[in-house]
Coordinates of N, CA and C in Angstrom, one line a residue:
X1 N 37.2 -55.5 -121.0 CA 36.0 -54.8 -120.6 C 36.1 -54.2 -119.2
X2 N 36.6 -55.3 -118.0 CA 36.6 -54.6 -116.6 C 37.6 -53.6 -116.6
X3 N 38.7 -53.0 -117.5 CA 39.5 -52.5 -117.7 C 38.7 -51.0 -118.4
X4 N 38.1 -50.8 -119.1 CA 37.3 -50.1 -119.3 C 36.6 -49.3 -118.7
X5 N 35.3 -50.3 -117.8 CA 34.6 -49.8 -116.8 C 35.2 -48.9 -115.8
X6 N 36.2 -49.1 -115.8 CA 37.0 -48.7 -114.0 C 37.6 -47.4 -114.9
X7 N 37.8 -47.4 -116.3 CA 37.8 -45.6 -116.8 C 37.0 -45.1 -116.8
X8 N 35.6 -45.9 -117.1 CA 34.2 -44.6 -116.6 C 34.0 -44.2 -115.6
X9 N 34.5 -45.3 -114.5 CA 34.6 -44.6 -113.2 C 35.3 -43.9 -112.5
X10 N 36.7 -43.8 -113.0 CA 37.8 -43.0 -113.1 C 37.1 -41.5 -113.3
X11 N 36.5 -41.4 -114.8 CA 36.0 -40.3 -115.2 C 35.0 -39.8 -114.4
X12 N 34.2 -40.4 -113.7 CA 32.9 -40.0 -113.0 C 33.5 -39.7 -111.6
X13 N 34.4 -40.4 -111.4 CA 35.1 -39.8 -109.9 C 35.4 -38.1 -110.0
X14 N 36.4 -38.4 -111.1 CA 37.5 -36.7 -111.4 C 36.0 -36.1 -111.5
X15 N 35.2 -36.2 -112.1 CA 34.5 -35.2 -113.0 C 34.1 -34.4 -111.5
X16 N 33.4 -35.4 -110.8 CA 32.9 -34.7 -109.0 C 34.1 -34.2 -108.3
X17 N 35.3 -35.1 -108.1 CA 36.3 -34.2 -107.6 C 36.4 -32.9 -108.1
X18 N 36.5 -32.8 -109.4 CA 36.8 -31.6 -110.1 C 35.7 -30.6 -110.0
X19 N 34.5 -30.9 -109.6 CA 33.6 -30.0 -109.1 C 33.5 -29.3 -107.6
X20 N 34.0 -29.8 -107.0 CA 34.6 -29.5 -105.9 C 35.2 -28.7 -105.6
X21 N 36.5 -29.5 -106.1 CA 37.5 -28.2 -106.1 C 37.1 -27.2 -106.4
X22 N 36.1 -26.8 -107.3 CA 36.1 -25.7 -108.3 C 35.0 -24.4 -107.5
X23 N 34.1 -25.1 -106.5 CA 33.8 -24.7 -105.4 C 34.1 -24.0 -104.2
X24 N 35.8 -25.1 -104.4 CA 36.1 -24.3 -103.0 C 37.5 -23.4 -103.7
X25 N 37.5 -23.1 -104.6 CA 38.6 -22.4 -105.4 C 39.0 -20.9 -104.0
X26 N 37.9 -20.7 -103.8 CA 39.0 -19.6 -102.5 C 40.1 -20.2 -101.9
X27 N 39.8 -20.9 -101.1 CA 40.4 -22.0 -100.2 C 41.6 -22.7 -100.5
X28 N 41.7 -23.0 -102.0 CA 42.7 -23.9 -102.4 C 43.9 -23.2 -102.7
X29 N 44.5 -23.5 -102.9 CA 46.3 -22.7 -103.2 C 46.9 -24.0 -104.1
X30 N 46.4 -25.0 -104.8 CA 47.7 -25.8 -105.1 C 47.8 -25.4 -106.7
X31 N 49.0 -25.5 -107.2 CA 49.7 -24.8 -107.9 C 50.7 -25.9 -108.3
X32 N 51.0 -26.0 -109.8 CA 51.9 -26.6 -110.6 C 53.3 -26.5 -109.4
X33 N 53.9 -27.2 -109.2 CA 55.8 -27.6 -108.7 C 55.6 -27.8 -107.2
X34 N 54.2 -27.5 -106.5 CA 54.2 -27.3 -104.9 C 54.9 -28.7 -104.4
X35 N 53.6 -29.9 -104.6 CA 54.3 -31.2 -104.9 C 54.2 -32.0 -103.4
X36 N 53.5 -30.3 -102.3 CA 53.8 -30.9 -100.6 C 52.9 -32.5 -100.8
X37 N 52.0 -33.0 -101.6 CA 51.3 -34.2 -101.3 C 51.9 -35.5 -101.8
X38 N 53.1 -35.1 -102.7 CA 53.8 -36.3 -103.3 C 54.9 -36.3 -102.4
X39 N 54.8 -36.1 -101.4 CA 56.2 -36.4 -100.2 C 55.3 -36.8 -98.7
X40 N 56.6 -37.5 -98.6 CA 56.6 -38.3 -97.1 C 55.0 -38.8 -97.0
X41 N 54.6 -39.5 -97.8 CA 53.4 -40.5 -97.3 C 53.4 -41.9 -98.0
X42 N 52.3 -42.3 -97.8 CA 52.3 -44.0 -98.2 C 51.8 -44.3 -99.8
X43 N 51.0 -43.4 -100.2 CA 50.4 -43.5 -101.3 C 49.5 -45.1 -101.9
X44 N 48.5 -45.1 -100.9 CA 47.7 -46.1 -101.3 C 47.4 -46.3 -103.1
X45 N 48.1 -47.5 -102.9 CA 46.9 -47.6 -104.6 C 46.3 -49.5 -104.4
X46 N 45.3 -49.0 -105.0 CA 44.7 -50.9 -105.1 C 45.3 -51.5 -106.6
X47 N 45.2 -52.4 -106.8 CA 45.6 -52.8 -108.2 C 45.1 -52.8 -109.3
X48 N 44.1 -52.1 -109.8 CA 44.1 -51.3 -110.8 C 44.5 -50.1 -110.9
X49 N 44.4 -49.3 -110.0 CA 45.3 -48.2 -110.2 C 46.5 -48.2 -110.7
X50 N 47.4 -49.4 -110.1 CA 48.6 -49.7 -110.6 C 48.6 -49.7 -111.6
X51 N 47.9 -50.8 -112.7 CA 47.9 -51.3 -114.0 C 47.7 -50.0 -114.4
X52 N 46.8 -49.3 -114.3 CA 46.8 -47.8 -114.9 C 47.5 -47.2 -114.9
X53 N 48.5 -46.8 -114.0 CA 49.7 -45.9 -113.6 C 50.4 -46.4 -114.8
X54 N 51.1 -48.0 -114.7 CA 52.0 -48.7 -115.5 C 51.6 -48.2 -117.3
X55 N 50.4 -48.3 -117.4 CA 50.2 -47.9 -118.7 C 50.6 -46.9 -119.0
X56 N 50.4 -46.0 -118.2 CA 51.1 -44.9 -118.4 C 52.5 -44.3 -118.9
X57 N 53.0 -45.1 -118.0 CA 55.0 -45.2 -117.8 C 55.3 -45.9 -118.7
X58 N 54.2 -46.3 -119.6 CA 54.8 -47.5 -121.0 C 55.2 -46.0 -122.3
X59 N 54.3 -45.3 -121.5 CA 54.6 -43.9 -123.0 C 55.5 -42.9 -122.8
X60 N 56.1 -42.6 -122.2 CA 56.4 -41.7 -121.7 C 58.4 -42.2 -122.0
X61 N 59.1 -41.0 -122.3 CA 60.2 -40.8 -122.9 C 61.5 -42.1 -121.8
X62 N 62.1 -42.7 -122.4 CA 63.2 -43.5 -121.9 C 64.2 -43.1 -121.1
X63 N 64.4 -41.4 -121.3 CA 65.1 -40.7 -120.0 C 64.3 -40.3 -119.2
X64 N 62.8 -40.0 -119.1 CA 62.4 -39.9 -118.1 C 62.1 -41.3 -117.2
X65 N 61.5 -42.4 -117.7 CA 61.2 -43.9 -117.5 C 62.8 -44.1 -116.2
X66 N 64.1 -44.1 -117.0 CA 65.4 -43.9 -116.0 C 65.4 -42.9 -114.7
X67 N 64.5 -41.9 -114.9 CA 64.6 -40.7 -113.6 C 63.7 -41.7 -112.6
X68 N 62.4 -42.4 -113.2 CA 61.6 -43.3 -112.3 C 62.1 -44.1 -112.0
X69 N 63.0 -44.8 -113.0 CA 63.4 -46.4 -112.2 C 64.5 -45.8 -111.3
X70 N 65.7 -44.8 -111.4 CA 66.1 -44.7 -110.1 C 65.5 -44.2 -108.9
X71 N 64.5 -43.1 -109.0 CA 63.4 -43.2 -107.8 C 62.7 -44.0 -107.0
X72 N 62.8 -45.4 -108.0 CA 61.8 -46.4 -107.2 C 63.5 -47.3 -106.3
X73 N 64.4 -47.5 -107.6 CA 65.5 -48.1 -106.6 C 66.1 -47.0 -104.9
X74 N 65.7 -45.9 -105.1 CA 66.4 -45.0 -103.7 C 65.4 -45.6 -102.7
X75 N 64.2 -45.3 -103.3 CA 63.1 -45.9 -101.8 C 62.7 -47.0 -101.8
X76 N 63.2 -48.2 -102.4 CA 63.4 -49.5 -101.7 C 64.6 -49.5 -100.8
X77 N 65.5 -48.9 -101.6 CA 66.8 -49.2 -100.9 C 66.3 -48.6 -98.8
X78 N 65.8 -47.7 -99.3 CA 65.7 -46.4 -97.9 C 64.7 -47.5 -97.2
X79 N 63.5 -48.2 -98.1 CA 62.7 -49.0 -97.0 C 63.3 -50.1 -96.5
X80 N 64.6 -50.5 -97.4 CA 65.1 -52.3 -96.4 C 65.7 -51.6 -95.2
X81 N 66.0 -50.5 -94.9 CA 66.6 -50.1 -94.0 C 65.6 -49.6 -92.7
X82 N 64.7 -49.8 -93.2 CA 63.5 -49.5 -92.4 C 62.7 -50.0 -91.2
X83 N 62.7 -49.6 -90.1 CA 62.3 -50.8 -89.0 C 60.8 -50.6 -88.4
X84 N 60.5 -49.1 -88.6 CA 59.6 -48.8 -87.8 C 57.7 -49.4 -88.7
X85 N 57.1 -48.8 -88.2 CA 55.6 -49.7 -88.8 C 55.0 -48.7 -90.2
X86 N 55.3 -47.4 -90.0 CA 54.9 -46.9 -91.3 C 56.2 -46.5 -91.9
X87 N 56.5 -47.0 -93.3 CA 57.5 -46.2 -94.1 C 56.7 -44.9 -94.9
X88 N 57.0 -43.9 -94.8 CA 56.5 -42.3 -95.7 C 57.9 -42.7 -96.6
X89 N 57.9 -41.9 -98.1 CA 58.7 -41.9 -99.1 C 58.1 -40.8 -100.1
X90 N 58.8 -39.8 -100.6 CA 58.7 -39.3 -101.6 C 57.9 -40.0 -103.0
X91 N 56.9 -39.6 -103.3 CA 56.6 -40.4 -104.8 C 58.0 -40.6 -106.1
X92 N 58.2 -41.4 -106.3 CA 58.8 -41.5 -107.1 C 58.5 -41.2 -108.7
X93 N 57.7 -40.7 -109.2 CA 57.1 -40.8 -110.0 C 57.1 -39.1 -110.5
X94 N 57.7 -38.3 -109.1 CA 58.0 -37.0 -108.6 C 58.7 -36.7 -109.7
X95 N 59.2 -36.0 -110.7 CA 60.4 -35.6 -111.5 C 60.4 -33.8 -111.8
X96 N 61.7 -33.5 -110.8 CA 61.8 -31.9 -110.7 C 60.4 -31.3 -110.0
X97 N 59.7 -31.9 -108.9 CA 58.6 -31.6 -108.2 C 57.7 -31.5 -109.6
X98 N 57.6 -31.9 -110.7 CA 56.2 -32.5 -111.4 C 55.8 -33.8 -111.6
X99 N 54.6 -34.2 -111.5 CA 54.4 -35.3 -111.4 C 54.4 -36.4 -113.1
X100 N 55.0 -37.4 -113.3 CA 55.3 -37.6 -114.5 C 54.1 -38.0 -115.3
X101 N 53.1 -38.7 -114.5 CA 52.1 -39.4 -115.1 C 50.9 -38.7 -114.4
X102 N 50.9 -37.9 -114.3 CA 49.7 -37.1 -114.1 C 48.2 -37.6 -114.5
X103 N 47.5 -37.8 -115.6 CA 47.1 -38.0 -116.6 C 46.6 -39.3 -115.7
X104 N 47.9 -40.0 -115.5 CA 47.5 -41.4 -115.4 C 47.2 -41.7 -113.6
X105 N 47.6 -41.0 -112.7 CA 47.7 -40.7 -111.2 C 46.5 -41.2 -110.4
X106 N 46.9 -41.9 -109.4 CA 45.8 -42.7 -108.6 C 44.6 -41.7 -108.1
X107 N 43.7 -42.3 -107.3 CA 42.8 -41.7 -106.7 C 43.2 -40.7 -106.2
X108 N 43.7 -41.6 -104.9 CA 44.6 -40.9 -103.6 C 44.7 -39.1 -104.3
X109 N 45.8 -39.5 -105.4 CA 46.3 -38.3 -105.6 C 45.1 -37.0 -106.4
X110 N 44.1 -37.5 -106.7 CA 42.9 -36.8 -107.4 C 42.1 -35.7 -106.4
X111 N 42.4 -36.7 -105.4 CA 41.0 -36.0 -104.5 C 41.8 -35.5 -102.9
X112 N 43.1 -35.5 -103.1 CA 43.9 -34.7 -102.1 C 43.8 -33.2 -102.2
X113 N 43.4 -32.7 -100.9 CA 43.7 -31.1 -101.1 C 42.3 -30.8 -100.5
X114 N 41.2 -31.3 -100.9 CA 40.2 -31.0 -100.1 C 39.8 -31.5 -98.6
X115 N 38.9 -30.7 -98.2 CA 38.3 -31.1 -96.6 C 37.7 -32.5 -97.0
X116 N 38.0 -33.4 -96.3 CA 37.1 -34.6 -96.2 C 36.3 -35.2 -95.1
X117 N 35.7 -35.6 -95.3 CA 34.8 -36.5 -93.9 C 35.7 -38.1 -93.8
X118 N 36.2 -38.2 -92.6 CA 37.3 -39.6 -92.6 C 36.0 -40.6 -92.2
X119 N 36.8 -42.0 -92.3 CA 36.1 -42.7 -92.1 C 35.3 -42.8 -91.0
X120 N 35.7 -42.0 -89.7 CA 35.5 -41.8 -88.5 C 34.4 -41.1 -88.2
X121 N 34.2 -40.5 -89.2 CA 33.3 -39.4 -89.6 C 33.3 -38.3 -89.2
X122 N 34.5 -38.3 -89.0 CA 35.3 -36.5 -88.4 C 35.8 -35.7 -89.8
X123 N 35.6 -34.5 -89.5 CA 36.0 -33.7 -90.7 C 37.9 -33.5 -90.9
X124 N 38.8 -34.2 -91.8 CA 39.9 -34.1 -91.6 C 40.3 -32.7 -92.9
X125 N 41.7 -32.7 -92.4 CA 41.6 -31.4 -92.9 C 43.1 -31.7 -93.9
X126 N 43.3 -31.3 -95.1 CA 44.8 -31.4 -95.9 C 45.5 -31.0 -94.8
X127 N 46.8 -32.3 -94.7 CA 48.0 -31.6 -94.0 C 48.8 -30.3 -94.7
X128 N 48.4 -29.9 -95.5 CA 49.1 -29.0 -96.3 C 48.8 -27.7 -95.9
X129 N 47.5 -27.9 -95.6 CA 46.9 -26.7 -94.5 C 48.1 -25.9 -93.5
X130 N 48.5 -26.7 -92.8 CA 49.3 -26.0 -91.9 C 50.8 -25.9 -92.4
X131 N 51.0 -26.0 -94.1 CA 52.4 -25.1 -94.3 C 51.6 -23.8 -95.4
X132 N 50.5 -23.3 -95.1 CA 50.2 -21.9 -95.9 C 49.9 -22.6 -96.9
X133 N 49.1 -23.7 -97.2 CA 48.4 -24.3 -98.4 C 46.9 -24.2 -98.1
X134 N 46.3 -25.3 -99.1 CA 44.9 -25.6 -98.5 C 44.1 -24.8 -97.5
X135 N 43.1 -24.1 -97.7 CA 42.0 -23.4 -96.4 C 43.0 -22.8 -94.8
X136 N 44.6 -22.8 -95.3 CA 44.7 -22.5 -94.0 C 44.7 -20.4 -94.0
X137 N 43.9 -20.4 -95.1 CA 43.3 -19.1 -94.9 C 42.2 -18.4 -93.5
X138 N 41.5 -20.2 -93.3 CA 40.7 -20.3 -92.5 C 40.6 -20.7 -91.0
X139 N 41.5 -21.9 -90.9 CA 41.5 -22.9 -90.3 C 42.5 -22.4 -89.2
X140 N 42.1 -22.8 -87.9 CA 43.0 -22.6 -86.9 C 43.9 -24.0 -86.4
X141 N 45.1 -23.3 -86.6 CA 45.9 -24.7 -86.7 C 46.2 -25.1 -85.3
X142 N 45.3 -24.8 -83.9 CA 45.6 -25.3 -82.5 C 44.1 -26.0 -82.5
X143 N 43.1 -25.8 -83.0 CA 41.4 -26.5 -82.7 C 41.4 -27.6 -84.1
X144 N 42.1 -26.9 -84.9 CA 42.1 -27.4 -86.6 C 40.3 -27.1 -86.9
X145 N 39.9 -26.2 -86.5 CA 39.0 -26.1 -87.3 C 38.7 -24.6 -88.0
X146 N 37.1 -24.7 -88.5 CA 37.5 -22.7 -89.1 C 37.1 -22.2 -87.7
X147 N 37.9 -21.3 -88.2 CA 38.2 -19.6 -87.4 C 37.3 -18.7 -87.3
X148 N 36.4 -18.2 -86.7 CA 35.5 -16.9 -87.3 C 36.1 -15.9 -87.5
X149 N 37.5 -15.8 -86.5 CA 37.8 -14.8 -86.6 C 38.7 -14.6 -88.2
X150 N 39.3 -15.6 -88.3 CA 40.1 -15.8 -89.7 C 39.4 -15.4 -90.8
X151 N 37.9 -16.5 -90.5 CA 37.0 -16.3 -91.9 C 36.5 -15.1 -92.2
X152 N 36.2 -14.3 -91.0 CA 35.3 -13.1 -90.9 C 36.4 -12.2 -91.8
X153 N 37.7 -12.2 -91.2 CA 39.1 -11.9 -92.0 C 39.2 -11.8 -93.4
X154 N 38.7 -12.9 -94.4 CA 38.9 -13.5 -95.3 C 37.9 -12.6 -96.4
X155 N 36.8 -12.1 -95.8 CA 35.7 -11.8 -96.6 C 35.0 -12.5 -97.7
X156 N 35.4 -13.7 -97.6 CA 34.4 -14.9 -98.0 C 33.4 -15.1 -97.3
X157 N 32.0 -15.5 -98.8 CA 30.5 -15.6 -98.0 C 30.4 -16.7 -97.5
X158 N 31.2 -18.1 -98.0 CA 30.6 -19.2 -97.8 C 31.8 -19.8 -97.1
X159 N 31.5 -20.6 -95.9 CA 32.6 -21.0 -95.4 C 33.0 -22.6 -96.1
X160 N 34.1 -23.2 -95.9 CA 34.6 -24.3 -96.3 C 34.0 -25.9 -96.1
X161 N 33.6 -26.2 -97.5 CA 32.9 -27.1 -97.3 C 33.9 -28.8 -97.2
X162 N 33.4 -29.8 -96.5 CA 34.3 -31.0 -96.6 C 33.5 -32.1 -97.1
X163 N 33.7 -32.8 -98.7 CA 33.3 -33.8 -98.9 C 33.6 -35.3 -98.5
X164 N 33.1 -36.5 -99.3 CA 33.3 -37.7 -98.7 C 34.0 -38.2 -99.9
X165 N 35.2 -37.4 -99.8 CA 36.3 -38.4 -100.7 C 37.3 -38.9 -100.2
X166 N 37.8 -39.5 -99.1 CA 38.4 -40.0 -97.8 C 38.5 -41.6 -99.0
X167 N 39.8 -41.8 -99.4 CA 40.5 -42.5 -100.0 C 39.4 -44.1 -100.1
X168 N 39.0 -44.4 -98.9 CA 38.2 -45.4 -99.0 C 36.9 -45.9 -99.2
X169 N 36.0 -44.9 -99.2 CA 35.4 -44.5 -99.6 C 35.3 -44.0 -101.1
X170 N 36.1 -44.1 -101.9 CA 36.2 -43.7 -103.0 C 36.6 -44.9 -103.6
X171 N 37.1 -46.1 -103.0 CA 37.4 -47.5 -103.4 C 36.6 -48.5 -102.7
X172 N 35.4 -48.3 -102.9 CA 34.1 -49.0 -101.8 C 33.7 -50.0 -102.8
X173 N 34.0 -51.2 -102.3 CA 33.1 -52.1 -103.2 C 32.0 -51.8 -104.0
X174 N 31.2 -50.7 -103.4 CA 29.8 -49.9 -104.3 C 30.1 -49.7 -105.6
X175 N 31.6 -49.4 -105.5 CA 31.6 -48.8 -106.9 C 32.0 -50.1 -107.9
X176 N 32.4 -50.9 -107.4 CA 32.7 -52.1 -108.4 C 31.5 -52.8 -108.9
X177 N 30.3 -52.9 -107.7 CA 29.1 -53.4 -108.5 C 28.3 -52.3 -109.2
X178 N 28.5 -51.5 -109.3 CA 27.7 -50.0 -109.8 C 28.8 -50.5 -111.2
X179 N 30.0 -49.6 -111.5 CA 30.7 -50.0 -112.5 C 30.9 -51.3 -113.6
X180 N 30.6 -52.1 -112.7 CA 31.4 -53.6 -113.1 C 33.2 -53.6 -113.6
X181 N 33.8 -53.5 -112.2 CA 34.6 -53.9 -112.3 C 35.9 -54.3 -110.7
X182 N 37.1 -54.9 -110.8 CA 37.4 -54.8 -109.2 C 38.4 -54.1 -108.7
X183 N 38.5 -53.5 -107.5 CA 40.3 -52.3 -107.4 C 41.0 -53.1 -107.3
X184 N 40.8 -54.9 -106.5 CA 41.7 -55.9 -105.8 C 42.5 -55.5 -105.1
X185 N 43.5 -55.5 -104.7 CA 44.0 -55.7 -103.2 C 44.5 -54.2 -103.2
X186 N 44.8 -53.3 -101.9 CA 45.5 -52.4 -101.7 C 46.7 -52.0 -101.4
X187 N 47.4 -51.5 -101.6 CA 49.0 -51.6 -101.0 C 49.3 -50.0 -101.0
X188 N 50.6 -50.4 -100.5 CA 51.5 -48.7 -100.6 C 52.0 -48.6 -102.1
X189 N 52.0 -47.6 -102.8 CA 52.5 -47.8 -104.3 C 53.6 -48.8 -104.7
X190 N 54.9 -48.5 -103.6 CA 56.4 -48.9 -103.8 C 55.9 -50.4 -103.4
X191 N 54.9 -51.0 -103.0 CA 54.9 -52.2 -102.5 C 54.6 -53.0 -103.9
X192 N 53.7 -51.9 -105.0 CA 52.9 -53.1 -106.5 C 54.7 -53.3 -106.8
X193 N 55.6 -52.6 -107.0 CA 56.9 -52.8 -107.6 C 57.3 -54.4 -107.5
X194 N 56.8 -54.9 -105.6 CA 57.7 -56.2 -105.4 C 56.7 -57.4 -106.1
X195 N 55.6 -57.1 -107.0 CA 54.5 -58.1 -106.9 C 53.9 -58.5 -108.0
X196 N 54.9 -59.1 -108.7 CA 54.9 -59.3 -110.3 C 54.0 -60.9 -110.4
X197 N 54.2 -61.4 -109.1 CA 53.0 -62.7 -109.3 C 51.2 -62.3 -109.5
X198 N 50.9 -61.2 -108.6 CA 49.8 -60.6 -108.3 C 49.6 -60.1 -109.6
X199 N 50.1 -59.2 -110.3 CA 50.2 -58.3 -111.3 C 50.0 -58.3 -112.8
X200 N 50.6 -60.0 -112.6 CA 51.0 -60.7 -113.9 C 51.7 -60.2 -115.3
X201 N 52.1 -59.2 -114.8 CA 53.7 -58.5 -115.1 C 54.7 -57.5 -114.2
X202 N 56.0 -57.4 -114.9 CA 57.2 -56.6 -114.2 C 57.2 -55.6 -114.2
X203 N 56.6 -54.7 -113.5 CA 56.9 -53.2 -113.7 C 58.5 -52.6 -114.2
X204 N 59.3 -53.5 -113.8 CA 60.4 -53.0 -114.0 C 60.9 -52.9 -115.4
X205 N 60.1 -54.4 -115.7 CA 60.5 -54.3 -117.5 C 60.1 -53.1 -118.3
X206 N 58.9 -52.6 -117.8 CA 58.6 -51.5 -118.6 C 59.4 -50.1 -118.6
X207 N 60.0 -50.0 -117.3 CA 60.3 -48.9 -116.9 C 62.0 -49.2 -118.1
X208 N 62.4 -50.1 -118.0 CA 63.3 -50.2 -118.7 C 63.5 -50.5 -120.5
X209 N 62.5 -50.5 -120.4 CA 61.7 -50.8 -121.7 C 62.3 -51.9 -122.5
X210 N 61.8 -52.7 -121.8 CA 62.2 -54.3 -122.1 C 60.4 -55.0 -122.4
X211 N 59.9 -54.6 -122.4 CA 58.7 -55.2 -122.5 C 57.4 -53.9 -122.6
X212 N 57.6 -53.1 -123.9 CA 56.5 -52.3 -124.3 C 55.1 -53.3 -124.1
X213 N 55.4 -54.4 -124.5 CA 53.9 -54.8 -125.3 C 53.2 -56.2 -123.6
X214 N 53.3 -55.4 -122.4 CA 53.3 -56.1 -121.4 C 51.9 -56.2 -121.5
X215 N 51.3 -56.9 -120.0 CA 50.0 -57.7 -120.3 C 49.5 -56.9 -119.1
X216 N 49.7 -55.4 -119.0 CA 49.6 -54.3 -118.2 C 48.2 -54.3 -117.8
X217 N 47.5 -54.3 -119.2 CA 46.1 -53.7 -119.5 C 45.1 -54.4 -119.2
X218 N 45.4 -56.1 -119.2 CA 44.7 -56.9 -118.9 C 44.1 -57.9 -118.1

């Protein structure tokens, strides 16, 4: 059942995300293979996300499942080597710059690309912006904000709007008593990999397809 709920809310998320976007359609540039958001960051997911991602990777072809499980072994290997406080890593889940589980893809990755209000309650802006993506139709990449002169440029009526889809904020307790259901703990993606006690299964087994019928879902 709490497995369920947290799809209606999945769906009631996308559905607003997807309204949005659809809003700021001038602005946006993202495009099937770009992929700039599945590299070099942390990729928060809480643990249902996970269990959802994993369901995913239970369907999905036995040569591709091999392209993930070596992706996930290169950036462990890259994070033991790692000293500093944040590790960034390519998504693994990346295959030929498309994303394999799409379909099945965390928050994080839903509601990237738009202007958001951070927790700070400053308006942040896609880092994608400043490689010729996202609003940097607009945006002055020395103030980081809009341009008049850019927008005026642009011949768009409406300037760029930023919602409150800022990653945590989208995983607010609110929504678990509104839904009925819990995210549980947060982590970096590559971190659910080490945490088969928490999880109460192996991700690895699936990827290897040793355990189709895991206890993913529940």
């Amino acid at each position: 059942m709490m497995f369920n709920n947290y799809l209606i809310y999945l769906a009631f998320i996308t559905a607003k995300i997807t309204k949005f976007f659809e809003a700021q359609k001038p602005y946006i540039r993202c495009k099937k293979g770009c992929a700039m958001c599945c590299k070099n960051a942390e990729f928060p997911y809480t643990k249902i996300e996970f269990q959802y991602l994993m369901s995913g990777v239970s369907l999905l072809d036995k040569d591709i499942k091999k392209n993930i499980l070596k992706n996930i072994q290169s950036v462990l290997k890259e994070r033991s080597m790692f000293n500093a406080e944040t590790f960034k890593y390519s998504c693994p889940f990346l295959i030929d710059n498309v994303c394999a589980v799409y379909n099945y893809r965390g928050i994080i990755c839903r509601s990237f690309g738009l202007m958001n209000i951070g927790t700070d309650g400053r308006v942040k802006v896609p880092f994608c912006c400043y490689q010729g993506m996202n609003c940097s139709n607009v945006i002055d990449e020395e103030t980081h904000m809009i341009s008049p002169e850019k927008f005026k440029a642009s011949g768009f009526k409406e300037i760029p709007s930023a919602y409150n889809v800022n990653y945590y904020f989208l995983t607010d307790p609110d929504f678990e008593k509104t839904f009925g259901f819990e995210f549980g703990d947060i982590k970096p993606l590559i971190d659910w990999f080490l945490d088969n006690e928490s999880l109460g299964f192996n991700p690895f087994e699936i990827l290897e397809g040793k355990n189709e019928n895991s206890r993913v879902l529940k």
